PDB file of C-alpha atoms and ligand atoms in Angstrom:
ATOM      1  CA  ASP A   1     138.735  77.636 119.324  1.00 39.00           C
ATOM      2  CA  VAL A   2     137.554  81.298 120.414  1.00 43.00           C
ATOM      3  CA  ALA A   3     136.018  81.324 123.300  1.00 42.00           C
ATOM      4  CA  SER A   4     132.509  82.963 122.961  1.00 45.00           C
ATOM      5  CA  ASN A   5     131.176  84.223 126.590  1.00 47.00           C
ATOM      6  CA  GLY A   6     129.982  87.773 124.898  1.00 49.00           C
ATOM      7  CA  GLU A   7     132.784  89.198 127.455  1.00 54.00           C
ATOM      8  CA  ILE A   8     134.909  92.633 126.334  1.00 56.00           C
ATOM      9  CA  ALA A   9     138.226  91.563 126.409  1.00 56.00           C
ATOM     10  CA  GLU A  10     140.560  93.432 127.967  1.00 56.00           C
ATOM     11  CA  GLU A  11     143.403  93.939 126.076  1.00 57.00           C
ATOM     12  CA  ILE A  12     143.105  93.611 122.161  1.00 64.00           C
ATOM     13  CA  GLY A  13     145.830  92.149 120.334  1.00 56.00           C
ATOM     14  CA  THR A  14     147.836  94.268 118.341  1.00 52.00           C
ATOM     15  CA  ASP A  15     150.526  93.554 115.438  1.00 53.00           C
ATOM     16  CA  SER A  16     153.643  94.881 116.815  1.00 49.00           C
ATOM     17  CA  PRO A  17     153.893  98.290 116.628  1.00 50.00           C
ATOM     18  CA  PRO A  18     156.945  99.798 115.168  1.00 48.00           C
ATOM     19  CA  ALA A  19     159.980 100.657 116.505  1.00 52.00           C
ATOM     20  CA  SER A  20     160.262 104.183 114.645  1.00 58.00           C
ATOM     21  CA  ARG A  21     159.331 107.217 116.268  1.00 79.00           C
ATOM     22  CA  GLN A  22     158.624 108.912 112.688  1.00 92.00           C
ATOM     23  CA  PRO A  23     154.761 110.218 112.558  1.00 95.00           C
ATOM     24  CA  ALA A  24     152.520 107.238 111.763  1.00 95.00           C
ATOM     25  CA  ILE A  25     150.354 109.554 109.541  1.00 95.00           C
ATOM     26  CA  ARG A  26     151.222 113.582 109.284  1.00 96.00           C
ATOM     27  CA  LEU A  27     149.054 115.941 107.356  1.00 97.00           C
ATOM     28  CA  GLU A  28     151.273 118.973 105.991  1.00 96.00           C
ATOM     29  CA  ARG A  29     149.368 122.735 104.959  1.00 95.00           C
ATOM     30  CA  GLY A  30     146.116 120.494 104.058  1.00 96.00           C
ATOM     31  CA  GLY A  31     143.725 122.795 103.168  1.00 96.00           C
ATOM     32  CA  LYS A  32     139.676 122.561 102.142  1.00 96.00           C
ATOM     33  CA  SER A  33     137.188 124.336 101.041  1.00 95.00           C
ATOM     34  CA  PHE A  34     133.490 123.346 100.298  1.00 93.00           C
ATOM     35  CA  GLY A  35     132.011 126.116  97.584  1.00 89.00           C
ATOM     36  CA  ILE A  36     133.456 129.687  98.245  1.00 90.00           C
ATOM     37  CA  TYR A  37     133.679 128.546 102.379  1.00 92.00           C
ATOM     38  CA  PRO A  38     137.171 127.562 103.671  1.00 94.00           C
ATOM     39  CA  VAL A  39     136.877 124.635 106.338  1.00 97.00           C
ATOM     40  CA  PHE A  40     140.533 124.544 107.132  1.00 97.00           C
ATOM     41  CA  GLN A  41     143.616 126.064 105.423  1.00 96.00           C
ATOM     42  CA  ASP A  42     147.524 125.737 105.897  1.00 96.00           C
ATOM     43  CA  LEU A  43     145.997 122.722 108.814  1.00 97.00           C
ATOM     44  CA  ASN A  44     149.358 120.199 110.223  1.00 98.00           C
ATOM     45  CA  LEU A  45     148.744 117.379 112.278  1.00 98.00           C
ATOM     46  CA  ALA A  46     151.587 114.712 112.638  1.00 97.00           C
ATOM     47  CA  VAL A  47     150.366 111.325 115.024  1.00 97.00           C
ATOM     48  CA  LYS A  48     152.721 108.640 115.975  1.00 96.00           C
ATOM     49  CA  PRO A  49     152.993 104.848 115.985  1.00 96.00           C
ATOM     50  CA  GLY A  50     150.985 103.881 119.318  1.00 96.00           C
ATOM     51  CA  GLU A  51     149.683 107.659 120.073  1.00 97.00           C
ATOM     52  CA  VAL A  52     145.952 107.943 120.771  1.00 98.00           C
ATOM     53  CA  VAL A  53     144.850 111.634 119.676  1.00 98.00           C
ATOM     54  CA  SER A  54     141.432 113.024 120.096  1.00 98.00           C
ATOM     55  CA  ILE A  55     140.351 115.839 118.055  1.00 98.00           C
ATOM     56  CA  ILE A  56     137.462 117.532 119.733  1.00 96.00           C
ATOM     57  CA  GLY A  57     136.022 121.401 119.379  1.00 94.00           C
ATOM     58  CA  PRO A  58     132.193 122.904 118.715  1.00 94.00           C
ATOM     59  CA  SER A  59     130.222 121.472 115.905  1.00 93.00           C
ATOM     60  CA  GLY A  60     131.020 123.062 112.327  1.00 94.00           C
ATOM     61  CA  SER A  61     134.881 123.235 113.134  1.00 96.00           C
ATOM     62  CA  GLY A  62     136.568 120.839 110.639  1.00 97.00           C
ATOM     63  CA  LYS A  63     137.168 117.680 112.680  1.00 98.00           C
ATOM     64  CA  THR A  64     135.122 115.184 110.107  1.00 97.00           C
ATOM     65  CA  THR A  65     136.662 116.860 107.558  1.00 97.00           C
ATOM     66  CA  LEU A  66     140.037 116.560 108.403  1.00 98.00           C
ATOM     67  CA  ILE A  67     139.689 113.483 109.646  1.00 97.00           C
ATOM     68  CA  ARG A  68     138.130 112.223 106.451  1.00 96.00           C
ATOM     69  CA  SER A  69     141.246 114.069 104.510  1.00 95.00           C
ATOM     70  CA  LEU A  70     143.632 111.754 106.395  1.00 95.00           C
ATOM     71  CA  ASN A  71     142.324 108.642 104.327  1.00 91.00           C
ATOM     72  CA  GLY A  72     141.047 110.056 101.285  1.00 90.00           C
ATOM     73  CA  LEU A  73     137.194 110.484 101.883  1.00 92.00           C
ATOM     74  CA  GLU A  74     137.677 114.091 101.105  1.00 93.00           C
ATOM     75  CA  THR A  75     139.890 115.243  98.725  1.00 91.00           C
ATOM     76  CA  LEU A  76     142.059 117.821  99.505  1.00 93.00           C
ATOM     77  CA  GLU A  77     143.027 120.817  97.393  1.00 93.00           C
ATOM     78  CA  HIS A  78     146.182 121.711  99.389  1.00 93.00           C
ATOM     79  CA  GLY A  79     148.358 120.033 101.229  1.00 94.00           C
ATOM     80  CA  VAL A  80     150.535 116.424 101.338  1.00 93.00           C
ATOM     81  CA  VAL A  81     149.343 113.236 104.111  1.00 93.00           C
ATOM     82  CA  TYR A  82     152.064 111.188 104.509  1.00 92.00           C
ATOM     83  CA  LEU A  83     152.112 107.568 105.629  1.00 92.00           C
ATOM     84  CA  GLU A  84     155.278 106.429 108.135  1.00 90.00           C
ATOM     85  CA  GLU A  85     156.587 110.213 105.986  1.00 90.00           C
ATOM     86  CA  LYS A  86     155.939 108.430 102.304  1.00 88.00           C
ATOM     87  CA  PRO A  87     153.736 110.753 100.219  1.00 88.00           C
ATOM     88  CA  PHE A  88     150.324 108.895 100.359  1.00 87.00           C
ATOM     89  CA  LEU A  89     147.577 111.122  99.234  1.00 89.00           C
ATOM     90  CA  ALA A  90     148.137 115.319  97.833  1.00 87.00           C
ATOM     91  CA  GLY A  91     145.834 117.868  97.080  1.00 88.00           C
ATOM     92  CA  SER A  92     143.883 118.430  94.128  1.00 81.00           C
ATOM     93  CA  LYS A  93     145.284 121.817  93.359  1.00 79.00           C
ATOM     94  CA  GLU A  94     148.636 120.502  95.071  1.00 74.00           C
ATOM     95  CA  LYS A  95     151.413 121.078  91.264  1.00 66.00           C
ATOM     96  CA  LEU A  96     152.696 117.091  92.340  1.00 58.00           C
ATOM     97  CA  ALA A  97     149.496 115.837  92.207  1.00 49.00           C
ATOM     98  CA  LYS A  98     149.269 113.536  89.459  1.00 53.00           C
ATOM     99  CA  SER A  99     152.399 111.459  90.552  1.00 49.00           C
ATOM    100  CA  LEU A 100     150.969 111.330  94.462  1.00 53.00           C
ATOM    101  CA  ARG A 101     146.910 111.157  93.670  1.00 49.00           C
ATOM    102  CA  HIS A 102     146.430 107.347  93.740  1.00 51.00           C
ATOM    103  CA  VAL A 103     143.944 104.693  95.629  1.00 48.00           C
ATOM    104  CA  SER A 104     147.038 102.508  96.731  1.00 58.00           C
ATOM    105  CA  SER A 105     146.647  98.830  99.072  1.00 65.00           C
ATOM    106  CA  ASP A 106     148.413 102.011 101.404  1.00 70.00           C
ATOM    107  CA  ALA A 107     145.372 103.191 102.070  1.00 69.00           C
ATOM    108  CA  LEU A 108     144.280  99.654 103.312  1.00 72.00           C
ATOM    109  CA  ARG A 109     146.295 100.151 106.467  1.00 87.00           C
ATOM    110  CA  ILE A 110     143.991 102.863 107.482  1.00 93.00           C
ATOM    111  CA  GLY A 111     140.481 101.592 109.649  1.00 95.00           C
ATOM    112  CA  MET A 112     138.040 103.622 109.876  1.00 96.00           C
ATOM    113  CA  VAL A 113     135.076 103.622 111.389  1.00 97.00           C
ATOM    114  CA  PHE A 114     132.050 105.768 111.014  1.00 97.00           C
ATOM    115  CA  GLN A 115     129.523 107.742 113.558  1.00 96.00           C
ATOM    116  CA  ASN A 116     126.511 105.678 111.735  1.00 95.00           C
ATOM    117  CA  PHE A 117     128.374 102.346 111.537  1.00 96.00           C
ATOM    118  CA  ASN A 118     128.085 101.485 107.729  1.00 96.00           C
ATOM    119  CA  LEU A 119     127.673  98.112 107.640  1.00 97.00           C
ATOM    120  CA  PHE A 120     126.294  95.942 104.772  1.00 97.00           C
ATOM    121  CA  PRO A 121     122.995  95.830 105.711  1.00 97.00           C
ATOM    122  CA  HIS A 122     122.205  92.621 103.806  1.00 97.00           C
ATOM    123  CA  ARG A 123     125.637  90.462 105.492  1.00 97.00           C
ATOM    124  CA  THR A 124     125.608  88.875 109.178  1.00 98.00           C
ATOM    125  CA  ALA A 125     127.850  90.387 111.328  1.00 98.00           C
ATOM    126  CA  LEU A 126     130.307  87.673 110.330  1.00 98.00           C
ATOM    127  CA  GLU A 127     129.853  88.391 106.644  1.00 97.00           C
ATOM    128  CA  ASN A 128     130.770  92.377 107.754  1.00 98.00           C
ATOM    129  CA  VAL A 129     133.911  91.137 108.932  1.00 97.00           C
ATOM    130  CA  MET A 130     135.285  89.365 106.030  1.00 96.00           C
ATOM    131  CA  ILE A 131     134.375  90.541 103.613  1.00 94.00           C
ATOM    132  CA  GLY A 132     137.008  93.157 103.410  1.00 92.00           C
ATOM    133  CA  PRO A 133     139.659  90.430 103.989  1.00 91.00           C
ATOM    134  CA  LEU A 134     137.815  87.547 101.905  1.00 91.00           C
ATOM    135  CA  TYR A 135     138.208  90.323  98.850  1.00 89.00           C
ATOM    136  CA  HIS A 136     141.449  91.286  99.333  1.00 85.00           C
ATOM    137  CA  LYS A 137     142.355  87.562  99.619  1.00 78.00           C
ATOM    138  CA  ARG A 138     144.890  88.146 102.834  1.00 77.00           C
ATOM    139  CA  ALA A 139     144.317  84.459 103.333  1.00 86.00           C
ATOM    140  CA  SER A 140     141.966  81.015 102.937  1.00 91.00           C
ATOM    141  CA  ALA A 141     138.379  81.305 103.292  1.00 91.00           C
ATOM    142  CA  SER A 142     138.352  79.071 106.542  1.00 94.00           C
ATOM    143  CA  GLU A 143     141.489  80.799 108.046  1.00 94.00           C
ATOM    144  CA  LEU A 144     139.578  84.085 107.490  1.00 94.00           C
ATOM    145  CA  ARG A 145     136.934  82.789 108.651  1.00 96.00           C
ATOM    146  CA  GLN A 146     138.886  82.256 111.931  1.00 96.00           C
ATOM    147  CA  GLU A 147     140.467  85.437 112.291  1.00 95.00           C
ATOM    148  CA  ALA A 148     137.434  87.131 112.170  1.00 96.00           C
ATOM    149  CA  ARG A 149     135.551  84.862 114.648  1.00 97.00           C
ATOM    150  CA  THR A 150     138.716  85.881 116.959  1.00 96.00           C
ATOM    151  CA  MET A 151     137.597  89.279 116.243  1.00 96.00           C
ATOM    152  CA  LEU A 152     134.264  89.053 116.951  1.00 97.00           C
ATOM    153  CA  ASN A 153     135.379  88.040 120.498  1.00 97.00           C
ATOM    154  CA  ASP A 154     137.318  90.214 121.072  1.00 95.00           C
ATOM    155  CA  VAL A 155     134.691  92.702 120.876  1.00 96.00           C
ATOM    156  CA  GLY A 156     132.418  90.489 122.401  1.00 96.00           C
ATOM    157  CA  MET A 157     130.190  89.916 119.392  1.00 97.00           C
ATOM    158  CA  LEU A 158     131.163  86.193 118.877  1.00 98.00           C
ATOM    159  CA  VAL A 159     127.752  85.363 120.332  1.00 98.00           C
ATOM    160  CA  HIS A 160     125.942  87.496 118.074  1.00 98.00           C
ATOM    161  CA  GLU A 161     128.243  86.297 114.435  1.00 98.00           C
ATOM    162  CA  ASN A 162     124.727  85.486 112.935  1.00 98.00           C
ATOM    163  CA  LYS A 163     122.903  88.619 113.211  1.00 98.00           C
ATOM    164  CA  TYR A 164     121.711  91.323 110.644  1.00 98.00           C
ATOM    165  CA  PRO A 165     122.882  94.716 111.503  1.00 98.00           C
ATOM    166  CA  HIS A 166     119.387  94.934 111.793  1.00 98.00           C
ATOM    167  CA  GLN A 167     119.066  92.933 114.893  1.00 98.00           C
ATOM    168  CA  LEU A 168     121.358  94.753 116.938  1.00 97.00           C
ATOM    169  CA  SER A 169     121.511  97.593 118.622  1.00 96.00           C
ATOM    170  CA  GLY A 170     123.800 100.276 117.875  1.00 96.00           C
ATOM    171  CA  GLY A 171     126.605  99.784 120.383  1.00 97.00           C
ATOM    172  CA  GLN A 172     126.310  96.359 119.178  1.00 97.00           C
ATOM    173  CA  GLN A 173     126.388  97.479 115.502  1.00 98.00           C
ATOM    174  CA  GLN A 174     129.539  99.564 116.234  1.00 98.00           C
ATOM    175  CA  ARG A 175     131.200  96.849 118.219  1.00 98.00           C
ATOM    176  CA  VAL A 176     130.680  94.879 114.957  1.00 98.00           C
ATOM    177  CA  ALA A 177     132.151  97.985 112.840  1.00 98.00           C
ATOM    178  CA  ILE A 178     135.433  98.150 114.861  1.00 98.00           C
ATOM    179  CA  ALA A 179     135.719  94.475 114.416  1.00 98.00           C
ATOM    180  CA  ARG A 180     135.282  94.495 110.740  1.00 97.00           C
ATOM    181  CA  ALA A 181     137.893  97.651 110.773  1.00 96.00           C
ATOM    182  CA  LEU A 182     140.641  95.473 112.383  1.00 96.00           C
ATOM    183  CA  ALA A 183     139.840  92.204 110.460  1.00 94.00           C
ATOM    184  CA  MET A 184     142.135  94.491 107.420  1.00 92.00           C
ATOM    185  CA  HIS A 185     145.461  94.445 109.952  1.00 93.00           C
ATOM    186  CA  PRO A 186     145.471  98.406 110.300  1.00 94.00           C
ATOM    187  CA  SER A 187     148.228 100.206 111.537  1.00 93.00           C
ATOM    188  CA  ILE A 188     146.391 103.714 112.068  1.00 96.00           C
ATOM    189  CA  LEU A 189     142.083 103.572 113.238  1.00 97.00           C
ATOM    190  CA  LEU A 190     140.456 106.408 112.031  1.00 98.00           C
ATOM    191  CA  PHE A 191     137.067 106.856 114.306  1.00 98.00           C
ATOM    192  CA  ASP A 192     134.728 109.833 112.754  1.00 98.00           C
ATOM    193  CA  GLU A 193     132.688 110.319 116.368  1.00 97.00           C
ATOM    194  CA  PRO A 194     131.782 106.745 117.085  1.00 97.00           C
ATOM    195  CA  THR A 195     129.340 107.417 119.676  1.00 97.00           C
ATOM    196  CA  SER A 196     127.425 109.917 118.553  1.00 95.00           C
ATOM    197  CA  ALA A 197     124.543 107.995 116.772  1.00 95.00           C
ATOM    198  CA  LEU A 198     124.356 105.495 119.987  1.00 95.00           C
ATOM    199  CA  ASP A 199     121.629 105.676 122.461  1.00 93.00           C
ATOM    200  CA  PRO A 200     123.347 106.513 125.935  1.00 92.00           C
ATOM    201  CA  GLU A 201     123.106 102.602 127.390  1.00 92.00           C
ATOM    202  CA  THR A 202     125.079 101.888 124.727  1.00 93.00           C
ATOM    203  CA  VAL A 203     127.746 104.350 124.571  1.00 95.00           C
ATOM    204  CA  GLY A 204     129.984 102.955 126.990  1.00 95.00           C
ATOM    205  CA  GLU A 205     130.497  99.189 125.998  1.00 96.00           C
ATOM    206  CA  VAL A 206     131.757 100.922 122.955  1.00 97.00           C
ATOM    207  CA  LEU A 207     134.224 103.152 124.749  1.00 97.00           C
ATOM    208  CA  ARG A 208     135.402 100.677 126.355  1.00 96.00           C
ATOM    209  CA  ILE A 209     136.445  98.818 123.270  1.00 97.00           C
ATOM    210  CA  MET A 210     138.217 102.106 122.073  1.00 97.00           C
ATOM    211  CA  ALA A 211     140.007 102.084 125.848  1.00 97.00           C
ATOM    212  CA  ALA A 212     141.386  98.717 125.396  1.00 96.00           C
ATOM    213  CA  LEU A 213     142.351  98.874 121.526  1.00 96.00           C
ATOM    214  CA  ALA A 214     143.903 102.277 123.002  1.00 96.00           C
ATOM    215  CA  ARG A 215     146.157 100.492 125.794  1.00 95.00           C
ATOM    216  CA  SER A 216     146.741  97.891 123.113  1.00 94.00           C
ATOM    217  CA  GLY A 217     149.258 100.159 121.579  1.00 94.00           C
ATOM    218  CA  ARG A 218     147.176 101.253 118.339  1.00 96.00           C
ATOM    219  CA  THR A 219     147.756 104.051 116.817  1.00 97.00           C
ATOM    220  CA  MET A 220     144.643 106.275 116.765  1.00 98.00           C
ATOM    221  CA  VAL A 221     142.922 109.383 115.467  1.00 98.00           C
ATOM    222  CA  ILE A 222     139.312 109.663 117.391  1.00 98.00           C
ATOM    223  CA  VAL A 223     137.136 112.678 116.335  1.00 98.00           C
ATOM    224  CA  THR A 224     134.513 112.769 119.666  1.00 96.00           C
ATOM    225  CA  HIS A 225     132.611 114.612 122.165  1.00 94.00           C
ATOM    226  CA  GLU A 226     132.897 112.383 124.844  1.00 94.00           C
ATOM    227  CA  MET A 227     135.210 114.588 126.746  1.00 93.00           C
ATOM    228  CA  LYS A 228     135.773 112.288 129.654  1.00 93.00           C
ATOM    229  CA  PHE A 229     137.081 109.668 127.413  1.00 95.00           C
ATOM    230  CA  ALA A 230     139.222 112.179 125.466  1.00 95.00           C
ATOM    231  CA  MET A 231     141.033 113.166 128.370  1.00 94.00           C
ATOM    232  CA  GLU A 232     141.240 109.851 130.087  1.00 95.00           C
ATOM    233  CA  VAL A 233     142.155 107.658 127.420  1.00 96.00           C
ATOM    234  CA  SER A 234     144.087 110.225 125.012  1.00 97.00           C
ATOM    235  CA  ASP A 235     147.925 110.847 124.501  1.00 97.00           C
ATOM    236  CA  ARG A 236     146.908 113.697 123.163  1.00 97.00           C
ATOM    237  CA  VAL A 237     143.889 116.338 122.647  1.00 97.00           C
ATOM    238  CA  VAL A 238     143.329 118.762 119.273  1.00 97.00           C
ATOM    239  CA  PHE A 239     141.476 121.652 120.156  1.00 96.00           C
ATOM    240  CA  MET A 240     140.066 122.764 116.954  1.00 96.00           C
ATOM    241  CA  GLU A 241     137.740 125.768 116.395  1.00 94.00           C
ATOM    242  CA  LYS A 242     136.918 127.486 112.982  1.00 94.00           C
ATOM    243  CA  GLY A 243     139.176 125.305 111.124  1.00 96.00           C
ATOM    244  CA  ARG A 244     142.197 126.004 113.242  1.00 96.00           C
ATOM    245  CA  ILE A 245     144.042 123.947 115.643  1.00 96.00           C
ATOM    246  CA  VAL A 246     143.508 126.508 119.289  1.00 94.00           C
ATOM    247  CA  PHE A 247     145.311 123.817 121.527  1.00 94.00           C
ATOM    248  CA  ASP A 248     147.368 120.439 120.664  1.00 96.00           C
ATOM    249  CA  GLY A 249     148.481 118.729 124.133  1.00 96.00           C
ATOM    250  CA  SER A 250     148.136 116.056 126.558  1.00 96.00           C
ATOM    251  CA  PRO A 251     144.768 115.734 128.869  1.00 95.00           C
ATOM    252  CA  ALA A 252     147.349 117.361 131.668  1.00 95.00           C
ATOM    253  CA  LEU A 253     148.030 120.483 129.563  1.00 94.00           C
ATOM    254  CA  LEU A 254     144.293 120.810 128.181  1.00 94.00           C
ATOM    255  CA  ALA A 255     143.248 120.787 132.125  1.00 91.00           C
ATOM    256  CA  GLU A 256     145.430 123.060 133.399  1.00 91.00           C
ATOM    257  CA  ARG A 257     145.238 125.280 130.120  1.00 90.00           C
ATOM    258  CA  ARG A 258     141.129 125.466 130.840  1.00 87.00           C
ATOM    259  CA  ARG A 259     141.597 127.137 133.729  1.00 86.00           C
ATOM    260  CA  GLU A 260     143.030 130.561 132.407  1.00 86.00           C
ATOM    261  CA  ASP A 261     141.360 130.448 128.626  1.00 84.00           C
ATOM    262  CA  GLY A 262     137.844 131.018 128.470  1.00 80.00           C
ATOM    263  CA  ARG A 263     137.195 129.150 125.058  1.00 81.00           C
ATOM    264  CA  LEU A 264     138.585 125.766 125.961  1.00 82.00           C
ATOM    265  CA  ALA A 265     136.689 125.771 129.816  1.00 82.00           C
ATOM    266  CA  GLU A 266     133.586 126.737 127.343  1.00 81.00           C
ATOM    267  CA  PHE A 267     133.602 123.518 125.763  1.00 79.00           C
ATOM    268  CA  VAL A 268     136.117 121.090 128.049  1.00 77.00           C
ATOM    269  CA  ARG A 269     133.441 120.401 131.212  1.00 70.00           C
ATOM    270  CA  ILE A 270     134.673 117.278 132.441  1.00 65.00           C
TER     271      ILE A 270
HETATM  272  P1  ADP B   1     132.933 119.023 112.753  1.00 83.06           P
HETATM  273  O1  ADP B   1     133.152 117.994 112.076  1.00 83.06           O
HETATM  274  O2  ADP B   1     134.201 119.865 113.382  1.00 83.06           O
HETATM  275  O3  ADP B   1     131.420 119.132 113.048  1.00 83.06           O
HETATM  276  P2  ADP B   1     132.679 119.118 109.250  1.00 83.06           P
HETATM  277  O4  ADP B   1     134.104 118.582 109.132  1.00 83.06           O
HETATM  278  O5  ADP B   1     131.862 118.335 109.112  1.00 83.06           O
HETATM  279  O6  ADP B   1     132.797 119.863 110.954  1.00 83.06           O
HETATM  280  O7  ADP B   1     132.102 120.537 109.164  1.00 83.06           O
HETATM  281  C1  ADP B   1     132.979 121.858 108.615  1.00 83.06           C
HETATM  282  C2  ADP B   1     132.967 122.829 107.795  1.00 83.06           C
HETATM  283  O8  ADP B   1     132.119 122.509 106.508  1.00 83.06           O
HETATM  284  C3  ADP B   1     130.599 123.029 107.989  1.00 83.06           C
HETATM  285  O9  ADP B   1     131.052 124.512 107.885  1.00 83.06           O
HETATM  286  C4  ADP B   1     129.810 121.595 107.168  1.00 83.06           C
HETATM  287  O10 ADP B   1     129.178 122.592 107.481  1.00 83.06           O
HETATM  288  C5  ADP B   1     130.900 122.093 106.130  1.00 83.06           C
HETATM  289  N1  ADP B   1     130.576 120.992 105.185  1.00 83.06           N
HETATM  290  C6  ADP B   1     131.317 119.485 106.118  1.00 83.06           C
HETATM  291  N2  ADP B   1     130.891 118.744 105.024  1.00 83.06           N
HETATM  292  C7  ADP B   1     130.314 119.285 103.659  1.00 83.06           C
HETATM  293  C8  ADP B   1     129.760 119.037 102.549  1.00 83.06           C
HETATM  294  N3  ADP B   1     129.702 117.668 102.312  1.00 83.06           N
HETATM  295  N4  ADP B   1     129.505 119.898 101.667  1.00 83.06           N
HETATM  296  C9  ADP B   1     129.445 121.248 102.277  1.00 83.06           C
HETATM  297  N5  ADP B   1     129.622 121.934 103.445  1.00 83.06           N
HETATM  298  C10 ADP B   1     130.198 120.530 104.564  1.00 83.06           C
END
């Protein structure tokens, strides 16, 4: 049986990483507006298997819209999202739209963690983690229950398995939300400002889990304002400003560029 000491695992088990180095997910020439205001145009982003990419930048620069476009929570007007180089989503104005735009089982391969947790309020922590796999009949109920308990244990939440979201702190709810995302065995994890809604004292427990996931070889795209975390944990940092990617490179390169680029220096304080 899984241990229930409430501690956060150092490394969190992952499905074996894909051998290929083709992008796990790639946005090609993405374009999106709200009304007449373009958020971004001709935006390109590719993330390789096992890569951890943090997206940073001022408020309103399009980070959230970008990450939500990667799994279809926002519909692009232009562009194509590829999963392992296979077309997955296409913009509504794309000529190919009809043949590409679909809700497919591929969507299940992308896990998402939201700023406001989005747990089901009338379900316990354990039920929140089990609900997706049960619905998709991934295995027998008893197997899924055992697996969900393992996932909760990995994020240090097994001791709270029978509690409802309102009985948990923000950090605890977010840890359950991470376990829920992992329960679907996603090949990619998207995080949209996962610590922005948390009390300062619970931010660390969520960042520690994300760091453990990063170390275990997960493919992760993270919109975050946690600069220290982004610099320490990411393979790549993408800096967005007014809908454009103005920097895309390693944390080391960003630290270097910061010295000569006023815009970066202003934002990237660590
Ligand atoms: P960021 O995540 O970098 O703060 P967002 O992607 O949330 O930026 O927002 C980019 C721009 O799109 C902002 O100007 C924001 O006001 C606008 N925007 C975002 N969502 C909507 C929406 N649902 N309707 C209208 N405008 C939106």
